Each structure stands twice: as C-alpha cells, then as structure tokens.
Tab-separated table of C-alpha atoms and ligand atoms in Angstrom:
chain	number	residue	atom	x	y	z
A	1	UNK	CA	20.153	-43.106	22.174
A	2	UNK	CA	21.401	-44.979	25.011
A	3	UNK	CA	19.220	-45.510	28.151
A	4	UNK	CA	21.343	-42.327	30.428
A	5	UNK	CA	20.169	-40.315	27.626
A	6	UNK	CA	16.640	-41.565	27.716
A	7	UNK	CA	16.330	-41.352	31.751
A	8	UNK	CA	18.015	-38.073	31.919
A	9	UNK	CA	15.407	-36.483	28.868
A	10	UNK	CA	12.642	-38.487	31.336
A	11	UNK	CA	13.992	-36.620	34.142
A	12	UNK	CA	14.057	-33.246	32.704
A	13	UNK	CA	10.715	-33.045	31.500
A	14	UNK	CA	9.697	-34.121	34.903
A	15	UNK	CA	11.651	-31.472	36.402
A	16	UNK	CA	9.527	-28.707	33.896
A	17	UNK	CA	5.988	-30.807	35.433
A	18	UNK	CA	7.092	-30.295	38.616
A	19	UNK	CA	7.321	-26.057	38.210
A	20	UNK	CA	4.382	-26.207	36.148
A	21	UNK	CA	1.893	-28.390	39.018
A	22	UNK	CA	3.535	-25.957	41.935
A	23	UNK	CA	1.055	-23.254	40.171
A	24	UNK	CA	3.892	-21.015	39.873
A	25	UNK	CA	3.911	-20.461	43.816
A	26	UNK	CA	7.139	-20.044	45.248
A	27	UNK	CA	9.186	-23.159	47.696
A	28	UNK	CA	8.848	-20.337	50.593
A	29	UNK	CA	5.056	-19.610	49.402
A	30	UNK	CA	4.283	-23.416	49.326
A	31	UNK	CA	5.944	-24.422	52.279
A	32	UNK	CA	4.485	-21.783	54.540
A	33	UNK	CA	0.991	-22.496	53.859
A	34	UNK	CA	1.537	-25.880	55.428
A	35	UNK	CA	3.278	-24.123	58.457
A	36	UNK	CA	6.631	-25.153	57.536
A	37	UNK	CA	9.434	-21.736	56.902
A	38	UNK	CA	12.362	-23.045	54.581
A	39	UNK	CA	15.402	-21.149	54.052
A	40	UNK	CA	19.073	-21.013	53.699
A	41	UNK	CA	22.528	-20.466	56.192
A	42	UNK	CA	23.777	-17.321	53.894
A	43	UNK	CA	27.454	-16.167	53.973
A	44	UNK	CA	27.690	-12.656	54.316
A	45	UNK	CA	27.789	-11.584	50.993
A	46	UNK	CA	25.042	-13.269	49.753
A	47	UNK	CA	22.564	-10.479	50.070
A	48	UNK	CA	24.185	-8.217	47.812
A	49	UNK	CA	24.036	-10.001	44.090
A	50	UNK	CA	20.670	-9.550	41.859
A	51	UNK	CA	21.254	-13.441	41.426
A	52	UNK	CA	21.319	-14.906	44.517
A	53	UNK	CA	18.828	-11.974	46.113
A	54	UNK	CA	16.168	-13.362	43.311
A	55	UNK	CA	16.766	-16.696	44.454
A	56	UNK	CA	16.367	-16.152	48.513
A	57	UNK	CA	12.912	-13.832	47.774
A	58	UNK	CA	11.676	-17.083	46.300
A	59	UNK	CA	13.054	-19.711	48.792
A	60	UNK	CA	13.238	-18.036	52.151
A	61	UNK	CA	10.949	-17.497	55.118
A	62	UNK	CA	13.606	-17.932	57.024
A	63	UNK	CA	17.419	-17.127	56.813
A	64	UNK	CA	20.589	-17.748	59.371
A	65	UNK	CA	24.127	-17.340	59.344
A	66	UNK	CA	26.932	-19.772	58.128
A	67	UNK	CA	29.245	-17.956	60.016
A	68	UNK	CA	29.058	-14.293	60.817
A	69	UNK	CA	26.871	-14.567	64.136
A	70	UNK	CA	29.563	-16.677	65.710
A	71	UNK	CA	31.596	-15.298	68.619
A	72	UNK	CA	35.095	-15.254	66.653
A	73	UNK	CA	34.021	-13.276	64.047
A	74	UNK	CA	31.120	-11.216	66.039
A	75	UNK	CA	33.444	-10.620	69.216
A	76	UNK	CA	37.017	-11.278	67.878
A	77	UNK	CA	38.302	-9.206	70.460
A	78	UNK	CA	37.045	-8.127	73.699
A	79	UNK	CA	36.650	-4.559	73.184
A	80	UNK	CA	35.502	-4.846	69.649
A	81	UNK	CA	32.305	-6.446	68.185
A	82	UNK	CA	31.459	-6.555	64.605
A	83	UNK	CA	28.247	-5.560	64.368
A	84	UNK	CA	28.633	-4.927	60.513
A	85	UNK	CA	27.158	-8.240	58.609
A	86	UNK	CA	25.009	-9.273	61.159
A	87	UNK	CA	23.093	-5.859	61.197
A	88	UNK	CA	22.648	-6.431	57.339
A	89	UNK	CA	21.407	-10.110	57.265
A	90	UNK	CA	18.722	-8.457	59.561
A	91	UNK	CA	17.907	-5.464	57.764
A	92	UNK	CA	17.909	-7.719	54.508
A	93	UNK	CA	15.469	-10.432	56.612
A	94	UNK	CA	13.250	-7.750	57.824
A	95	UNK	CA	12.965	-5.975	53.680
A	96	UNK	CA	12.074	-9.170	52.562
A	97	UNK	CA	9.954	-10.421	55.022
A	98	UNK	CA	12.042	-13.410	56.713
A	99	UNK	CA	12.564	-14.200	60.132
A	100	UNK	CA	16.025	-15.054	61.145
A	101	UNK	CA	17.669	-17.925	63.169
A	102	UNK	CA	21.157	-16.446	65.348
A	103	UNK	CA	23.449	-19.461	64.733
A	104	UNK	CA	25.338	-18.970	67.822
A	105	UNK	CA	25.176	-17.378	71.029
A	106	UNK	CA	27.835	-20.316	72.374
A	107	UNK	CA	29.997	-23.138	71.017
A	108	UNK	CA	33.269	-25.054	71.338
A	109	UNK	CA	34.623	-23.928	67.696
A	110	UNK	CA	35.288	-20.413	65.895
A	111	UNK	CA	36.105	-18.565	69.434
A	112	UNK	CA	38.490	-15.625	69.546
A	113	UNK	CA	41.729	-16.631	72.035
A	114	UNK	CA	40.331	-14.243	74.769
A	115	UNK	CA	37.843	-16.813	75.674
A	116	UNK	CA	41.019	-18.694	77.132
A	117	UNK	CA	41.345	-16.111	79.489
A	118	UNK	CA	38.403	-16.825	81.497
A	119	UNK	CA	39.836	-18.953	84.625
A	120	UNK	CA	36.931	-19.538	87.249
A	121	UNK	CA	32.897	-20.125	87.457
A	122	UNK	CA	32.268	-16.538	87.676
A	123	UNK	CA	34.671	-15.597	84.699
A	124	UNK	CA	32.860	-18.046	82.536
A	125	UNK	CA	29.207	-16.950	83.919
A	126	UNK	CA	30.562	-13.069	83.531
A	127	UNK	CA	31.175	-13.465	79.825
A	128	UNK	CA	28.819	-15.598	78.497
A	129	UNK	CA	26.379	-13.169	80.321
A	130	UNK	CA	27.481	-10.029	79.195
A	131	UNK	CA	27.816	-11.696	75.129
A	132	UNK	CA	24.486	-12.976	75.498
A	133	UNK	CA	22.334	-10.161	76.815
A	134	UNK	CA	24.602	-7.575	74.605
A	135	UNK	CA	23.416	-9.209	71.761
A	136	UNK	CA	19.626	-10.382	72.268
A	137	UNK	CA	19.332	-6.430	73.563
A	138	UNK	CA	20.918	-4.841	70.514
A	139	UNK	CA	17.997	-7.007	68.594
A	140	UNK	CA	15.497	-7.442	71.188
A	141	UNK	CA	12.011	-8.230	69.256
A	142	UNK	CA	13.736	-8.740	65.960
A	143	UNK	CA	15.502	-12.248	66.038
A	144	UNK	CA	12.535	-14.952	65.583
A	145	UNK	CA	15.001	-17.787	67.111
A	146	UNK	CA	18.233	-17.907	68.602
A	147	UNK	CA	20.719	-21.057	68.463
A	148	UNK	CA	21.690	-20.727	72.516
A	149	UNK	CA	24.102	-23.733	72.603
A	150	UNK	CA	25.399	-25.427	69.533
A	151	UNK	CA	26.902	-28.965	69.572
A	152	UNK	CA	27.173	-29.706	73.344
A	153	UNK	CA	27.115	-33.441	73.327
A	154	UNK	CA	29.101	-36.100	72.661
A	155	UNK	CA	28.454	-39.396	70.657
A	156	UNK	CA	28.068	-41.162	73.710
A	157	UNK	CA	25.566	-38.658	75.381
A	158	UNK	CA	27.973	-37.711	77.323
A	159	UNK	CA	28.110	-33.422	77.813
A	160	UNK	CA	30.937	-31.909	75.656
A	161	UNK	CA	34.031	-30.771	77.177
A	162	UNK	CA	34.197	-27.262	76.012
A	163	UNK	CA	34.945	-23.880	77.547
A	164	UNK	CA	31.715	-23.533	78.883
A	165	UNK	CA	31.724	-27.099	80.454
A	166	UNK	CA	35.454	-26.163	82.087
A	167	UNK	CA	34.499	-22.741	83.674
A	168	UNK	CA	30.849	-22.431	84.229
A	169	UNK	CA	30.161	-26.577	84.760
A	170	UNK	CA	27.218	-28.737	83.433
A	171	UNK	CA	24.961	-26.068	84.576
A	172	UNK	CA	26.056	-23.404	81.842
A	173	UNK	CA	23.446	-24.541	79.223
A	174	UNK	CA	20.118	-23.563	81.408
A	175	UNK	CA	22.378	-20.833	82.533
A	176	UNK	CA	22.288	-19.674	79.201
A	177	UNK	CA	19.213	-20.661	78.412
A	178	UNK	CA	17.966	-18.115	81.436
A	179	UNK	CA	19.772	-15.570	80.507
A	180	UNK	CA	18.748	-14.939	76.924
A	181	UNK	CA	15.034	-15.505	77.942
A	182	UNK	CA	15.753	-12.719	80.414
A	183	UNK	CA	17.273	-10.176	77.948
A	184	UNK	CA	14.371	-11.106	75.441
A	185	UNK	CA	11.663	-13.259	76.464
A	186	UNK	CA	9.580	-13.620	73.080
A	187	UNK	CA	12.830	-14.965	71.359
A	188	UNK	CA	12.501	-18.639	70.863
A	189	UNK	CA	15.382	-20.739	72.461
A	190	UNK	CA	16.642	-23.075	70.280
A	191	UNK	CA	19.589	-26.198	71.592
A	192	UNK	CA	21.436	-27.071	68.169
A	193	UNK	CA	22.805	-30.566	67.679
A	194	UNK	CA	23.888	-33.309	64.825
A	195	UNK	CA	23.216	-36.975	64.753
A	196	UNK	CA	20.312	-36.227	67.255
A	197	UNK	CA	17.817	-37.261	64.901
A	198	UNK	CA	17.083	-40.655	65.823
A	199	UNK	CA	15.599	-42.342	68.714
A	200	UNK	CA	17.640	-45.264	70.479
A	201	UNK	CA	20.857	-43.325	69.957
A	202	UNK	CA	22.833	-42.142	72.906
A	203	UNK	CA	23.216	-38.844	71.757
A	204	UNK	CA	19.461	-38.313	70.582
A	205	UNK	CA	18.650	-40.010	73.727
A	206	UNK	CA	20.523	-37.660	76.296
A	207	UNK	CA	19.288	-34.495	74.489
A	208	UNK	CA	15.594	-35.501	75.126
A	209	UNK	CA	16.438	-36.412	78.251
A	210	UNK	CA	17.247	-33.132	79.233
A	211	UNK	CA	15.279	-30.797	77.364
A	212	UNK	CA	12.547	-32.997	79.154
A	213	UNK	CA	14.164	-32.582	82.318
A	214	UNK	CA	14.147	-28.258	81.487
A	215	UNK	CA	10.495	-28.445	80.254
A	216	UNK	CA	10.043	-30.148	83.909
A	217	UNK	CA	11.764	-27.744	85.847
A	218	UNK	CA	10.594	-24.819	83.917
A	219	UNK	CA	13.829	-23.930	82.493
A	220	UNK	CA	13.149	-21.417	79.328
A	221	UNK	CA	13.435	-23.616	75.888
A	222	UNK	CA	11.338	-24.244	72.888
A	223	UNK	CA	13.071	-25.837	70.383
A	224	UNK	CA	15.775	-28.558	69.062
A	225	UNK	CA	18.207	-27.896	66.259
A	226	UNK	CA	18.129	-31.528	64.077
A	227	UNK	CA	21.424	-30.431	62.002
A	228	UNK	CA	20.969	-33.100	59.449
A	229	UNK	CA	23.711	-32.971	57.298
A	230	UNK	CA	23.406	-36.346	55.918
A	231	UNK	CA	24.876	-38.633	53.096
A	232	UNK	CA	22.852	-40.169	50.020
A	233	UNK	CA	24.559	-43.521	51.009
A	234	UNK	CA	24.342	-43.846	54.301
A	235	UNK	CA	20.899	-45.650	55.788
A	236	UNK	CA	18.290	-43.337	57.103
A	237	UNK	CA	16.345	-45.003	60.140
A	238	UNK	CA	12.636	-42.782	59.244
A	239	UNK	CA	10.908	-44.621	61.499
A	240	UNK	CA	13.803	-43.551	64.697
A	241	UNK	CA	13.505	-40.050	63.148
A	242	UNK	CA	9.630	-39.601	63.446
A	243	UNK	CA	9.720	-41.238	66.914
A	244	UNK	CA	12.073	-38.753	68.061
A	245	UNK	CA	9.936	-35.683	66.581
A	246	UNK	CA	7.273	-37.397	68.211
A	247	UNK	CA	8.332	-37.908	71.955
A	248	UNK	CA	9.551	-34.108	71.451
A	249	UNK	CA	5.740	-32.926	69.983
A	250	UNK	CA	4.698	-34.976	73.309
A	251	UNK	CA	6.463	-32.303	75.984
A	252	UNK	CA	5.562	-29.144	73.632
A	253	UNK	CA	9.387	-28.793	72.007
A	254	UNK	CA	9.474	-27.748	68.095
A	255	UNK	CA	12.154	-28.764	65.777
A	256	UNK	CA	14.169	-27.263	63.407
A	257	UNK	CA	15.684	-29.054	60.706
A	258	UNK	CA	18.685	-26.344	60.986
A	259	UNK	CA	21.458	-27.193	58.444
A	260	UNK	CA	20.098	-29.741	56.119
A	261	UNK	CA	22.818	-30.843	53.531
A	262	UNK	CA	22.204	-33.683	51.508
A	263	UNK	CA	26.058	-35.216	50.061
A	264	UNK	CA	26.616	-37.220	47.114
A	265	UNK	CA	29.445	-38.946	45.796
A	266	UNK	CA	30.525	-36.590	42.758
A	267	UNK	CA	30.404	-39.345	40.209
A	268	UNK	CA	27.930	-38.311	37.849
A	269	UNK	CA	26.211	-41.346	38.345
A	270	UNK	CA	22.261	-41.121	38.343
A	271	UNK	CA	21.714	-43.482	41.150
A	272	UNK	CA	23.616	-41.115	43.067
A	273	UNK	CA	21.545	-38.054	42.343
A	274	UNK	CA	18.012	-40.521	42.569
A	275	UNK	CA	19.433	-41.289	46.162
A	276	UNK	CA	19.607	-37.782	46.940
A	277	UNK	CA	16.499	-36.550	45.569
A	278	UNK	CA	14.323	-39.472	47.729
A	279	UNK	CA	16.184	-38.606	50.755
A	280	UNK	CA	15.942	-35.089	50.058
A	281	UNK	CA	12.164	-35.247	49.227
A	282	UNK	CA	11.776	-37.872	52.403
A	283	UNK	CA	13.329	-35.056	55.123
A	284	UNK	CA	10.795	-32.846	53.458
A	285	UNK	CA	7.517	-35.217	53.800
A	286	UNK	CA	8.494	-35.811	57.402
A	287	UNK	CA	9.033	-31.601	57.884
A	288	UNK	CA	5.484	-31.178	56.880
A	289	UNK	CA	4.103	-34.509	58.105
A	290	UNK	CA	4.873	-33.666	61.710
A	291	UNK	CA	3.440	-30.774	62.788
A	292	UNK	CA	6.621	-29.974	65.508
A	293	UNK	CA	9.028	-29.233	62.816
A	294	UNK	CA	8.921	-25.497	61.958
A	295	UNK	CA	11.663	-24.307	59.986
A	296	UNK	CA	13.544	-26.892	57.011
A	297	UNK	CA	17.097	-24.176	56.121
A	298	UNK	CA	19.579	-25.792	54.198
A	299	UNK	CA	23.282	-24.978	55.281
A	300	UNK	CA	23.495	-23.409	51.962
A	301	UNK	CA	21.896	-22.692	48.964
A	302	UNK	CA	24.526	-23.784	45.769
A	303	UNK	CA	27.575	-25.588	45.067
A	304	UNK	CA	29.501	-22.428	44.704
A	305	UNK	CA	30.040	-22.547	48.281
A	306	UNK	CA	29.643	-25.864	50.801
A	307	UNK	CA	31.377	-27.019	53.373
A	308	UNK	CA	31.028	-30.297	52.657
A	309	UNK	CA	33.562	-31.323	49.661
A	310	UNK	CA	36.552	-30.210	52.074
A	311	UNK	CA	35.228	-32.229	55.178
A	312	UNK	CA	34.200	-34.935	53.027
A	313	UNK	CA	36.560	-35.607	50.171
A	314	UNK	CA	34.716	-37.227	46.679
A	315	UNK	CA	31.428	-35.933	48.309
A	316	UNK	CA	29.443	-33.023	47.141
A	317	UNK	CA	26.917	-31.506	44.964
A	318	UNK	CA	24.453	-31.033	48.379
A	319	UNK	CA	22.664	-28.201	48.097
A	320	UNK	CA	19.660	-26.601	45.398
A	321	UNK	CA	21.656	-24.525	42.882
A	322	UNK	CA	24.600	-25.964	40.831
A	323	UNK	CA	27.850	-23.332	40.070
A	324	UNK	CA	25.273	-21.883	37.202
A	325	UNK	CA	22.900	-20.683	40.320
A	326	UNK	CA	20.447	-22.795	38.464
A	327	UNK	CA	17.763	-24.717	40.565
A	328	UNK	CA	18.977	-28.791	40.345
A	329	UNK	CA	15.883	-31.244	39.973
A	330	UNK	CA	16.257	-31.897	43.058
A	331	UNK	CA	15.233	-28.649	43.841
A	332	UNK	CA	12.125	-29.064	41.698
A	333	UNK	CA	11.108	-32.254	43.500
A	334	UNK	CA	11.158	-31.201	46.759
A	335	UNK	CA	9.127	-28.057	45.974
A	336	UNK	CA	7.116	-30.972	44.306
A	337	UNK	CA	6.917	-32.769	47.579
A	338	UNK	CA	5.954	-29.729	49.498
A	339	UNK	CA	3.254	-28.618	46.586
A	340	UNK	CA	1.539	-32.262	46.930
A	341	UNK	CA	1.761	-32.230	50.469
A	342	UNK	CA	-2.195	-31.938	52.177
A	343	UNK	CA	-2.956	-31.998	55.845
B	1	LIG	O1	37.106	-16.208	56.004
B	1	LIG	C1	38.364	-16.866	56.156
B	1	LIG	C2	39.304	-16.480	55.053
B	1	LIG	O2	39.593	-15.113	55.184
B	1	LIG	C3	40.579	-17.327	55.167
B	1	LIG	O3	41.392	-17.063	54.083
B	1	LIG	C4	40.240	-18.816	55.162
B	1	LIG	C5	41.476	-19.696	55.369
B	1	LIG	O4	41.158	-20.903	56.019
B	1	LIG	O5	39.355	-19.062	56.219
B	1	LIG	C6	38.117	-18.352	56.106
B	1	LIG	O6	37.304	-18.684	57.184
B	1	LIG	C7	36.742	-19.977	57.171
B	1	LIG	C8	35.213	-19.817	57.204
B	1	LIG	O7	34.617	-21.082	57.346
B	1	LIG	C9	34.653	-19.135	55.969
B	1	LIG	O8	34.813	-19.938	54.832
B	1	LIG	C10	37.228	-20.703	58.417
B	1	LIG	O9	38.608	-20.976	58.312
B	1	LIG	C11	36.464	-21.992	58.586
B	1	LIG	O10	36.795	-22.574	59.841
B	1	LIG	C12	34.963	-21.728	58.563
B	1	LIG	O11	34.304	-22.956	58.621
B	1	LIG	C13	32.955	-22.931	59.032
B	1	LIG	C14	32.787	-23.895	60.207
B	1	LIG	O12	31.426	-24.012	60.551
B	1	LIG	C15	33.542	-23.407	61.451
B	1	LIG	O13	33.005	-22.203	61.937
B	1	LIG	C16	32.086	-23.366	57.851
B	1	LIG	O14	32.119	-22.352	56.854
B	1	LIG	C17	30.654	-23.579	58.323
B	1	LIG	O15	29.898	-24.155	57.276
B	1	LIG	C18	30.627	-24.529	59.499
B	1	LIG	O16	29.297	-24.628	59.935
B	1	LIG	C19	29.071	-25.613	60.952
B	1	LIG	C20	27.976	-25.063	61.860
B	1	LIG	O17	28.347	-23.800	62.371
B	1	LIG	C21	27.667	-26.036	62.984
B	1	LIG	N1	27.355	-27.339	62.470
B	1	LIG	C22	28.298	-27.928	61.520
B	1	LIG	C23	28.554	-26.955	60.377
B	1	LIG	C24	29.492	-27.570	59.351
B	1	LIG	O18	30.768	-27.784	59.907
C-alpha cells in the first residue's frame, strides 16, 4: 500500500471522527450556538431538489443570492421587475427558519442598459431611490441584511468609477445608505467588498476609513462584507485580518464573511486539499474567535456550480459538496473546527 493510500484511509476515518465528536448537531446548529449564522449564496433553483433542500436545512442560518437579487435580472427593464425568485428564496428562508442577506441593492456589474440612461445628479439620485425603497418596502421586516453597495473601491483605495460615482458623485454611497434605513430602519446595512480583509492595505484601509468617518457622522451602517474568495496558495496575513476585525469591533461595525470560496489547484494532489482544509478551518476559528463576525456564507455550496474554475483556469474544487452532493472532508473539519470551538 503506498503512503497516498495510507494518508488518504488516515484521512477518511478522520473525516467519520469528526461527524461522530459534532454529537450529530448540525454545521448551522453548531455554529449558531457560538453566535456565528453560516450559510450559502444559492442560485435560484436550488430550493427546489430533495438533495440540495436536505443539505441547506442542515447548513444554513443564513442564505443570499448568487445572482437573482441583482438589478439586471431583478429590474431588467424599467417597467418590469422580477419579483419571481426572489419572493421564493424568501418564502423558502422564512419555512426553514433562515434569515437572508439581499446581495445587491447597487453595483457596477449585471445592470440592465437603462441604467445608461440616467444623465444628471438627480437622474442617478431618482433611480437608485425609487429601486431601493421599492424593494426594502415590498420586504420591509423580512430581509435580516441588505448588501447596499457592492465593490465600490479600487485597489488603490481609490472610490470606483461606476454609474453611481458618474451621476450621483462620491456622495451616492451614504445616499444610499440613508435611503434604505429610511424605507426600513431595522434592516441591517451591510458595504460589500473583496481584498478588504487585511489591515495596511489601501483598499482595507480606505473602507475603514470611511465607515469610521459614517459611524462619526451618524450615517446609517452596521456592517462590512469581507468577500473572501481566496486561494489555497496564496499567503494569508491572519494577523492583518484579525487587526482589521478588530479596529472594526472598536467603532461597533460587524462583519460578514459574505462569499467565502476557498480555490485549489485541481491536481489531485493532497497538499493541495491539506492547504485548503487549514485555510478553510483558519477563516472559521477567526469567524468564531472574534466576536464582530456574524454570518460565515460560502458563495456556494458544491462543485456542480462555482464561479471560480471559469475566472480562474486549473483552479477549483472550492466549495463543501463535490458533483456527488456529498459533504468533502473539508466540510467535516470545519464543522470540526466550529464543534471544538469554546468561548
Ligand atoms: O443565466 C445566463 C444564461 O441564461 C446564459 O446562457 C449564460 C451565458 O453566459 O449566462 C447566464 O448568466 C450568467 C450568470 O452568472 C448565471 O450563471 C452571467 O452571464 C454571468 O455574468 C453571471 O456571473 C455572476 C457574476 O457574479 C456577475 O453577476 C456569477 O454567477 C456570480 O457568482 C458572481 O458573483 C460575484 C458577486 O456578485 C460579487 N463578488 C464577486 C462574485 C464572483 O464574481
């Protein structure tokens, strides 16, 4: 028997330990008695089969979109919104008793081309406005946490130049931030970014900077999207990450760790699934270690459906479930984590 063999028939049986010590209580169980929701970004059609239902009742506390709460497909027109999947993610969240994330009220990507019609201040104030309140109305007291702005910096800290930016002007994110707390003020207001985790990065840096400076000025916000989609190969800077969660616990701002997706090189290696399970298991520790983070969703839930192998070509396999809908062992060890986790 060669040594793969030997580490792999290690692995397994510590994979069976690991649902055995959890005491048979589900990842969603677990997690929320240490405060923490976890959950999954579902695609529309994920509600439906017995399969995948099965496996959100036992993983979810919390769910969001991947793609139907965005304006292009929720607004692809001006005169018509589709109100169809999003009303059933809801209904589905509020059967099985999940909260739900809105992933987004605004962003630069998946608009529909009417958006280009909007010429001055007012015309960008106007629709953003009228999306925004439509929306947080048709769901007031429903929608735990809304995504407000997604993605509205660049790498240098500067602000992103997207539609918003152009019509409204560097004002449109508290704008926005007002008006949903207006149309439903016990939503929380979450700003969504990526490589914001870490402290002593321009990016991170900025977006404290000014949630700070809206906490100062009173400007409605309680939350910060960490998107996280990371790579088993890349260097993770913990120590940056915890003193970002940190400085945010510090001005009363929680976290979400919004669309965790841990890629590995699809070589069947296993150093490259080890890599993924420590990292997977670390973001996990730190979730439950500081108290700020609330919610831990992967953007996903199997490896029938990722974004990441087109975006990231010979990368993959970064989610729970494999193609079988079977839980990986990397699954198992981070419900591990979250089972040996104490206050
Ligand atoms: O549904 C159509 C299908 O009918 C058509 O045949 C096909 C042809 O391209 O496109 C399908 O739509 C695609 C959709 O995903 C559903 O698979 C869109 O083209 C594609 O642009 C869209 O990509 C999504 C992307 O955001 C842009 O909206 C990804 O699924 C989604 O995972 C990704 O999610 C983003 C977060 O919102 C923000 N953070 C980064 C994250 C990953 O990029």
């Amino acid at each position: 028997m060669n040594i793969n063999k030997i580490a792999s028939i290690v692995a397994v049986s510590a994979g069976i330990f690991a649902v055995t010590a959890c005491g048979g209580k589900s990842m969603r169980k677990l997690a929320a008695e240490r405060g923490l929701d976890t959950g999954y970004a579902l695609a529309a059609g994920d509600i439906y089969p017995e399969k995948t239902v099965k496996i959100l009742q036992n993983d979810c506390n919390i769910i969001t979109s991947e793609n139907c709460m965005k304006w292009g497909y929720m607004r692809p027109k001006k005169d018509f919104w589709n109100w169809g999947d999003p009303d059933a993610l809801v209904a589905f969240a509020e059967k099985n008793g999940m909260k739900v994330k809105w992933h987004t009220l605004a962003w630069h990507q998946s608009n529909p081309p009417f958006l280009a019609d909007m010429k001055t201040r007012a015309d960008g104030i106007a629709m953003l406005d009228d999306y925004i309140t439509t929306i947080m109305t048709r769901y007031k007291g429903r929608i735990y946490a809304y995504d407000v702005i997604n993605e509205m910096f660049n790498e240098d800290g500067t602000l992103r130049d997207t539609i918003w930016l152009e019509t409204i002007g560097p004002d449109y994110i508290e704008h926005a931030l007002q008006t949903a707390h207006a149309a439903d003020p016990a939503a929380k207001l979450y700003l969504n970014e990526y490589n914001n985790e870490a402290a002593g990065y321009a990016k991170s840096d900025a977006m404290y900077a000014m949630v700070k400076d809206f906490k100062e000025r009173g400007v409605p916000i309680d939350g910060i999207g960490m998107q996280l989609h990371l790579a088993a190969d890349q260097p993770f800077d913990e120590a940056a990450v915890r003193r970002n969660l940190q400085r945010y616990a510090a001005i009363g701002i929680d976290v979400s760790f919004s669309e965790v997706d841990v890629r590995k090189k699809v070589d069947g290696k296993p150093e490259s699934a080890q890599a993924q399970q420590d990292l997977y298991c670390r973001l996990m520790r730190i979730a439950l270690e500081e108290k700020n983070v609330k919610s831990f969703i992967c953007w996903g839930f199997s490896d029938i459906h990722s974004w990441v192998p087109a975006s990231f070509p010979g990368y993959g396999e970064a989610l729970f479930y494999n193609t079988a809908l079977k839980p990986k062992l990397v699954y198992k060890a981070v419900v591990k984590t979250i089972a040996e986790n104490h206050e």
